[in-house]
Amino acid sequence: MKAFARLLERLAFTAGRNAKLTILAHYFAATPDPDRGWALAALTGGLDLRQVSPSLLRRLAGERMDAQLFALSYDFVGDLAETISLIWPEATTSGPEVTLSDAVALLRDTGKLALPAAIAQVLDRMTPPERLAFLKLATGNMRVGLSARLARVALAQGSAAQDSARSVEEIEEIWHGLTPPYTALFDWLAGGARPEAAAAAPFRPVMLSTPITPSELAALDPADYIAEWKWDGIRVQAVSEGGMRRLYSRTGEDIGAAFPDLLDALNFEGAVDGELLIRRDGDVAPFADLQKRLGRKLVSKAMLQSHPASLRLYDILTWQGEDLRALPLQDRRARLQAADFDSDRIDLSPLLPFTTWQDLTTLRAAPPAQVIEGVMIKRRTAPYVAGRPRGPWFKWKRDPMVIDAVLLYAQSGHGKRSGFYSDFTFGVWDGPDLVPVGKAYFGFTDEELKELDRFVRKNTTQRYGPVRQLAPLLVVEVAFEGLNLSTRHKAGLAMRFPRISRIRWDKPAAEADHLDTLRTML
Amino acid sequence: MRAEDILYPTEMGLYCAPGDFYIDPLRPVPRALVTHGHADHARPGNAAVMATRQTLEIMAIRYGEDFTASRQIAEGTTRLGGVTVSFHPAGHVLGSAQILITPDNGPRILVSGDYCRAPNPVCLPFEPVACDIFITEATFGLPVFRHPDPIAEAARLLASMAEFPDRPHLVGAYALGKAQRVIALARAAGHHAPIAIHGALKRLCDYHVEQGIDLGPLVSATDPGDAQLILAPPSAFASPWVQRFRDPVIAYASGWMTVRARARQRGVELPLVISDHVDWPQLTATITELAPQEVWITHGTEDGLLRWCEIQGIAARPLRLVGYEDEPE
Ligand SMILES: [Zn+2]
Ligand SMILES: [Zn+2]
């Protein structure tokens, strides 16, 4: 448990992506099976353990220590698991280290009645960091800010270091057939045999596009390409094979549980690539509506009624047992058009009629629906390949929305920007007040970063830990891709991909935009 | 004489009436007895100061030779008015002392100042002194504070340096005591390469070396060469000074790093639990060992310690002295 505790602690305090990858790769390289596999499962949400309730933990703590001292401590620390890990009486029993595998077995196999005593016994044998790791595991609350995707990237990097390089796409392809503690996976990553894709309806690594500018486009022959709308939903892969139906995000997360209505509609045998949308009477609803259905474990009947999920197809990967990915796009498109999906929730993303890039420019300027965020341009002859190759697929996004906002708070960055105030919270006017509406970390040049940093240091009015409150003086133009309703933000709105597109040293704060302006953009 | 009449808190700090002196006064007074050189305990401008030789020298380094008109080195026992005082090592920082006040008749009062019981290579160890009234700090006066083995913390620092060989490791540590302790711990854990120090740490590091404490090779952080370990006062991390380092790991050495929310608040990537104050087990063990009739608590998280004393049946009261920081820079 010591190594796992160290891993969690480092991940919890490390913000940089590369640093996280290094920490993970070292952990996987240095930790034996099956512990590293259990750790991988714990970090990627793949562990199904008995959840220990906070009240049980409180009761255990109460048996070991004075209630008043415990209350004072909890009040100071602010986190139950952390308080107990720190305050638990020093180990009295010595013995071999409790391994992560031991901890997993305990939380998986112990009956409800025996659980409290078993937990107390294992806490007695641990150091405070181990206790914290164990209690986080037991309460199902790892919170280390790590995506499953990042863990797989770390595995890919680790395999490269062992001369048996496997790409992250290769890992994703077999991921859903694997189960913790993933010994077959680690064996394969070290040069062993590839695990049989045991899962029915597996995920196929997704093909992604790169951005393109009008001038770059001009150099291409329009006859070599097809174009279609870029729908503002969630890119998904729907797989229905051998009686198993799954809906994957583009990073291979299984998101089917939140969309039972769509799973019901997958009446075919194959794997298709498309956009998940909320559609009412043929009209596609804004992204905010889709957002309401995301991340839910249980979807209410009312929600299924009011926010029906649908699928708009771009591509076809397998059909009735046949893998179509090596075919040129135009052939796949023909197969897609010929396929019968037998559901009114599934339709095809239409191809755009154009012969010159000017035609496409005109189309892009006036999309027929709000929920279109640009056009996709795809080479007719390209096979479907995993990853983000530059060339076969381009995205040409609509121009971003912009507002003028006032910088309100700043926080220093990390990595290359260490010591520079580079993370900004900005706001707009709401009556006489400025309300925060978003955060931006990029969009400015290194030179501008230095100027912003100087501005922050000169205009700090208050400090809260690493955060500085700023005199509301500097206006920045913020570009963003869309707006969603949000209950988490004070202003009730959340921007998508906000970035600082221009610093308006010239503009007085009083002339920044108002919240009403933002609301009209919804 | 009752204890309350011998020593009591005032706006200026703890005042000993029969001796007519203040201990660690907050504002200039005619006669000050100073436990140690931290800025919240040792301030300039007192007419007369009595402290250990090292504390007096540290005050001269920090405030200039004219920090007081009259210096008196504490040695053996000294008669001051109607009491006798003596200084005893506190194990906190170089020169740190506890002050024992013995009245002609009445309880012996021990003012421990800031103190630490963990072995510290940069100062003399804490000396248990028999007393009737024990006056203690309670910086870490909650059972959550159990400082780990400091050498193990230094080993964590070195492990991170090995894990990220291309990233400079910037450790925040205050200039008196903590900086030298972190350096000595890194040496003890096996780091022999030059360590770079921020300009604000230089004079006090030099002073420790003059006092015979081996810190190994030190270089200036303005020209760190290959030094991967850099020490600076925590305030430097909020200044543009830190911008010269590419992708640094920011570490901070403090007892507060036990609590994650505190570490997060500081924006720290590598929290190191290294403290010059007693942790909870040391604090409670010291009280048990000295077995005083009464415990007075100067500052810190006193509620926890008060509760513990209540459970143990030890008379205790808080003095609620203000003006002393938890772990100053
Ligand atoms: Zn001190
Ligand atoms: Zn102090």
Coordinates of N, CA and C in Angstrom, one line a residue, chain A residues 289-412:
Chain A
D289 N -28.8 21.1 -23.7 CA -29.8 20.0 -23.5 C -29.2 18.6 -23.4
L290 N -28.2 18.4 -24.2 CA -27.4 17.2 -24.1 C -26.7 17.1 -22.8
Q291 N -26.1 18.2 -22.4 CA -25.4 18.2 -21.2 C -26.2 17.8 -20.0
K292 N -27.5 18.0 -20.0 CA -28.4 17.7 -18.9 C -28.4 16.1 -18.7
R293 N -28.1 15.4 -19.8 CA -28.2 14.0 -19.7 C -26.9 13.3 -19.5
L294 N -25.8 14.1 -19.5 CA -24.5 13.5 -19.4 C -24.2 13.1 -17.9
G295 N -23.5 12.1 -17.8 CA -23.0 11.7 -16.4 C -24.0 11.2 -15.4
R296 N -25.2 11.0 -15.9 CA -26.2 10.5 -15.0 C -26.2 9.0 -14.9
K297 N -26.3 8.5 -13.8 CA -26.4 7.0 -13.7 C -27.8 6.5 -13.9
L298 N -28.7 7.3 -13.5 CA -30.1 6.9 -13.7 C -30.8 8.1 -14.4
V299 N -31.5 7.8 -15.5 CA -32.2 8.8 -16.2 C -33.7 8.7 -16.0
S300 N -34.3 9.8 -15.6 CA -35.7 9.7 -15.2 C -36.6 9.5 -16.5
K301 N -37.8 9.0 -16.3 CA -38.7 8.8 -17.5 C -39.0 10.2 -18.1
A302 N -39.2 11.2 -17.2 CA -39.5 12.5 -17.7 C -38.3 13.0 -18.6
M303 N -37.1 12.8 -18.2 CA -36.0 13.2 -18.9 C -35.9 12.5 -20.3
L304 N -36.2 11.2 -20.3 CA -36.2 10.5 -21.5 C -37.2 11.1 -22.5
Q305 N -38.3 11.5 -21.9 CA -39.3 12.1 -22.8 C -38.9 13.5 -23.3
S306 N -38.4 14.3 -22.4 CA -38.2 15.7 -22.8 C -36.9 15.9 -23.5
H307 N -35.9 15.0 -23.3 CA -34.6 15.1 -23.9 C -34.2 13.8 -24.6
P308 N -34.9 13.5 -25.7 CA -34.6 12.2 -26.4 C -33.3 12.2 -27.1
A309 N -32.5 11.1 -26.9 CA -31.2 11.0 -27.5 C -31.3 10.5 -28.9
S310 N -30.4 11.0 -29.8 CA -30.4 10.4 -31.1 C -29.0 10.4 -31.6
L311 N -28.8 9.7 -32.7 CA -27.5 9.5 -33.3 C -27.5 10.0 -34.8
R312 N -26.5 10.8 -35.1 CA -26.4 11.3 -36.5 C -25.0 10.7 -37.0
L313 N -25.1 9.9 -38.0 CA -23.9 9.1 -38.4 C -23.0 9.7 -39.4
Y314 N -21.7 9.6 -39.1 CA -20.7 10.0 -40.0 C -20.0 8.9 -40.8
D315 N -19.9 7.8 -40.1 CA -19.0 6.7 -40.7 C -19.4 5.4 -40.2
I316 N -18.9 4.4 -40.9 CA -19.3 3.0 -40.6 C -18.0 2.2 -40.5
L317 N -17.8 1.5 -39.4 CA -16.5 0.8 -39.1 C -16.6 -0.7 -39.4
T318 N -17.6 -1.3 -38.9 CA -17.9 -2.7 -39.1 C -19.3 -2.9 -39.5
W319 N -19.6 -3.9 -40.3 CA -21.0 -4.2 -40.6 C -21.2 -5.6 -40.8
Q320 N -22.1 -6.2 -40.0 CA -22.4 -7.6 -40.1 C -21.1 -8.5 -40.2
G321 N -20.2 -8.2 -39.2 CA -19.1 -9.0 -39.1 C -17.9 -8.6 -40.0
E322 N -18.1 -7.7 -40.9 CA -17.1 -7.3 -41.8 C -16.4 -6.0 -41.3
D323 N -15.1 -6.0 -41.3 CA -14.4 -4.8 -40.9 C -14.2 -3.9 -42.1
L324 N -14.7 -2.7 -42.1 CA -14.7 -1.8 -43.3 C -13.7 -0.7 -43.2
R325 N -12.9 -0.7 -42.1 CA -12.0 0.5 -41.8 C -11.0 0.7 -42.9
A326 N -10.5 -0.3 -43.6 CA -9.5 -0.2 -44.5 C -10.0 0.4 -45.9
L327 N -11.3 0.4 -46.0 CA -11.9 0.9 -47.3 C -11.7 2.4 -47.4
P328 N -11.7 2.9 -48.7 CA -11.7 4.3 -48.8 C -13.0 4.9 -48.3
L329 N -12.9 6.2 -47.9 CA -14.1 6.8 -47.3 C -15.3 6.7 -48.2
Q330 N -15.1 7.0 -49.5 CA -16.3 7.0 -50.4 C -17.0 5.7 -50.4
D331 N -16.2 4.6 -50.3 CA -16.8 3.3 -50.3 C -17.5 3.0 -49.0
R332 N -16.9 3.5 -47.9 CA -17.6 3.4 -46.6 C -18.9 4.1 -46.6
R333 N -18.8 5.3 -47.2 CA -20.0 6.2 -47.2 C -21.1 5.5 -48.0
A334 N -20.8 4.8 -49.1 CA -21.8 4.1 -49.8 C -22.4 3.0 -49.0
R335 N -21.5 2.3 -48.2 CA -22.0 1.2 -47.3 C -22.9 1.8 -46.2
L336 N -22.5 2.9 -45.7 CA -23.3 3.6 -44.7 C -24.7 3.9 -45.2
Q337 N -24.7 4.5 -46.5 CA -26.0 4.9 -47.1 C -26.9 3.7 -47.4
A338 N -26.2 2.5 -47.7 CA -27.0 1.3 -48.0 C -27.5 0.6 -46.8
A339 N -26.9 0.9 -45.6 CA -27.3 0.2 -44.4 C -28.6 0.5 -43.9
D340 N -29.3 -0.4 -43.3 CA -30.7 -0.1 -42.8 C -30.6 -0.1 -41.2
F341 N -30.9 1.0 -40.6 CA -30.7 1.2 -39.2 C -32.1 1.0 -38.5
D342 N -33.1 1.0 -39.2 CA -34.4 0.6 -38.7 C -34.7 1.3 -37.4
S343 N -34.5 2.7 -37.3 CA -34.8 3.4 -36.1 C -34.9 4.9 -36.5
D344 N -36.0 5.6 -35.9 CA -36.1 7.0 -36.2 C -35.1 7.8 -35.4
R345 N -34.4 7.2 -34.5 CA -33.4 7.9 -33.7 C -32.1 8.0 -34.4
I346 N -31.9 7.3 -35.5 CA -30.7 7.2 -36.2 C -30.8 7.8 -37.6
D347 N -30.0 8.8 -37.9 CA -30.0 9.2 -39.3 C -28.6 9.5 -39.8
L348 N -28.4 9.9 -41.0 CA -27.1 10.2 -41.6 C -26.8 11.7 -41.6
S349 N -25.6 12.0 -41.3 CA -25.2 13.4 -41.5 C -25.1 13.6 -43.0
P350 N -25.8 14.6 -43.5 CA -25.9 14.8 -44.9 C -24.6 15.3 -45.5
L351 N -24.3 15.0 -46.7 CA -23.1 15.5 -47.4 C -23.4 16.9 -48.0
L352 N -22.5 17.8 -48.0 CA -22.7 19.1 -48.4 C -22.4 19.2 -49.9
P353 N -23.3 19.8 -50.7 CA -23.0 20.0 -52.2 C -22.1 21.1 -52.4
F354 N -20.9 20.9 -53.0 CA -20.0 22.0 -53.3 C -19.1 21.5 -54.4
T355 N -18.7 22.5 -55.2 CA -17.7 22.1 -56.2 C -16.4 23.0 -56.0
T356 N -16.6 24.2 -55.5 CA -15.4 25.0 -55.2 C -15.4 25.3 -53.7
W357 N -14.2 25.7 -53.2 CA -14.1 26.1 -51.8 C -15.0 27.3 -51.5
Q358 N -15.2 28.1 -52.5 CA -16.0 29.3 -52.3 C -17.5 28.8 -52.0
D359 N -17.9 27.7 -52.7 CA -19.3 27.2 -52.4 C -19.3 26.8 -50.9
L360 N -18.3 26.2 -50.4 CA -18.3 25.7 -49.1 C -18.2 26.8 -48.1
T361 N -17.4 27.9 -48.5 CA -17.3 29.1 -47.6 C -18.7 29.7 -47.4
T362 N -19.5 29.7 -48.5 CA -20.8 30.3 -48.4 C -21.7 29.5 -47.5
L363 N -21.6 28.1 -47.7 CA -22.4 27.3 -46.8 C -22.1 27.4 -45.4
R364 N -20.8 27.5 -45.1 CA -20.3 27.5 -43.7 C -20.8 28.8 -43.0
A365 N -20.9 29.9 -43.8 CA -21.2 31.2 -43.3 C -22.7 31.2 -42.8
A366 N -23.5 30.3 -43.4 CA -25.0 30.4 -43.0 C -25.5 28.9 -42.8
P367 N -25.0 28.3 -41.7 CA -25.5 27.0 -41.4 C -27.0 27.0 -41.1
P368 N -27.7 25.9 -41.5 CA -29.1 25.8 -41.3 C -29.6 25.6 -39.9
A369 N -28.7 25.4 -39.0 CA -29.1 25.2 -37.6 C -28.0 25.7 -36.6
Q370 N -28.5 26.1 -35.4 CA -27.6 26.7 -34.4 C -26.5 25.7 -34.0
V371 N -26.9 24.4 -34.0 CA -26.0 23.4 -33.4 C -25.0 22.9 -34.4
I372 N -24.6 23.7 -35.3 CA -23.5 23.4 -36.2 C -22.3 24.2 -35.9
E373 N -21.2 23.6 -35.7 CA -20.0 24.4 -35.3 C -19.0 24.5 -36.3
G374 N -19.4 24.3 -37.6 CA -18.5 24.4 -38.7 C -18.7 23.3 -39.7
V375 N -17.6 23.1 -40.5 CA -17.7 22.0 -41.5 C -16.6 21.0 -41.3
M376 N -16.8 19.8 -41.7 CA -15.7 18.8 -41.8 C -15.4 18.5 -43.2
I377 N -14.1 18.4 -43.5 CA -13.7 18.2 -44.9 C -12.9 16.9 -44.9
K378 N -13.3 15.9 -45.7 CA -12.6 14.6 -45.6 C -12.2 14.1 -46.9
R379 N -11.0 13.5 -47.0 CA -10.5 13.0 -48.3 C -11.2 11.7 -48.7
R380 N -11.7 11.7 -49.9 CA -12.5 10.6 -50.4 C -11.8 9.2 -50.3
T381 N -10.5 9.2 -50.5 CA -9.7 8.0 -50.6 C -9.2 7.5 -49.2
A382 N -9.4 8.2 -48.2 CA -8.8 7.9 -46.9 C -9.4 6.7 -46.2
P383 N -8.6 5.8 -45.7 CA -9.2 4.7 -44.9 C -9.4 5.3 -43.5
Y384 N -10.1 4.5 -42.7 CA -10.4 5.0 -41.3 C -9.3 4.5 -40.4
V385 N -8.5 5.5 -40.0 CA -7.3 5.1 -39.1 C -7.4 5.8 -37.8
A386 N -6.8 5.1 -36.8 CA -6.9 5.6 -35.4 C -6.0 6.8 -35.2
G387 N -6.4 7.7 -34.4 CA -5.6 8.8 -34.0 C -5.9 10.1 -34.8
R388 N -4.9 11.0 -34.9 CA -5.2 12.3 -35.4 C -4.2 12.5 -36.6
P389 N -4.2 11.8 -37.6 CA -3.3 12.0 -38.7 C -3.6 13.4 -39.4
R390 N -2.5 14.1 -39.8 CA -2.8 15.4 -40.5 C -3.0 15.1 -42.0
G391 N -4.1 15.5 -42.5 CA -4.3 15.3 -43.9 C -5.7 14.8 -44.3
P392 N -6.0 13.6 -43.9 CA -7.3 13.0 -44.4 C -8.5 13.7 -43.9
W393 N -8.5 14.2 -42.7 CA -9.8 14.9 -42.1 C -9.4 16.2 -41.6
F394 N -10.2 17.2 -42.0 CA -10.0 18.6 -41.5 C -11.3 19.1 -40.8
K395 N -11.1 19.9 -39.8 CA -12.3 20.6 -39.3 C -12.1 22.1 -39.6
W396 N -13.1 22.7 -40.1 CA -13.1 24.1 -40.3 C -14.2 24.7 -39.5
K397 N -13.8 25.2 -38.3 CA -14.9 25.6 -37.4 C -15.4 27.0 -37.8
R398 N -16.6 27.2 -37.4 CA -17.2 28.5 -37.5 C -16.4 29.5 -36.7
D399 N -16.5 30.8 -37.0 CA -15.8 31.7 -36.2 C -16.3 31.8 -34.8
P400 N -15.3 31.9 -33.8 CA -15.8 31.8 -32.5 C -16.6 33.0 -32.1
M401 N -17.3 32.9 -31.0 CA -18.0 34.0 -30.4 C -17.0 34.8 -29.6
V402 N -17.2 36.1 -29.5 CA -16.3 36.9 -28.6 C -17.1 37.8 -27.7
I403 N -16.5 38.1 -26.6 CA -17.0 39.1 -25.7 C -15.8 39.9 -25.1
D404 N -16.1 41.1 -24.6 CA -15.1 41.8 -23.9 C -15.4 41.6 -22.4
A405 N -14.4 41.1 -21.7 CA -14.6 40.8 -20.3 C -13.5 41.5 -19.5
V406 N -13.7 41.5 -18.1 CA -12.7 42.2 -17.3 C -12.0 41.1 -16.4
L407 N -10.7 41.2 -16.3 CA -10.0 40.2 -15.5 C -10.3 40.5 -14.0
L408 N -10.6 39.4 -13.3 CA -11.0 39.5 -11.9 C -10.0 38.8 -11.0
Y409 N -9.6 37.6 -11.3 CA -8.6 36.9 -10.5 C -7.5 36.3 -11.3
A410 N -6.4 36.0 -10.7 CA -5.3 35.4 -11.4 C -4.7 34.3 -10.5
Q411 N -4.2 33.3 -11.1 CA -3.5 32.3 -10.4 C -2.2 31.9 -11.2
S412 N -1.2 31.5 -10.5 CA 0.0 31.2 -11.3 C -0.1 29.8 -11.9

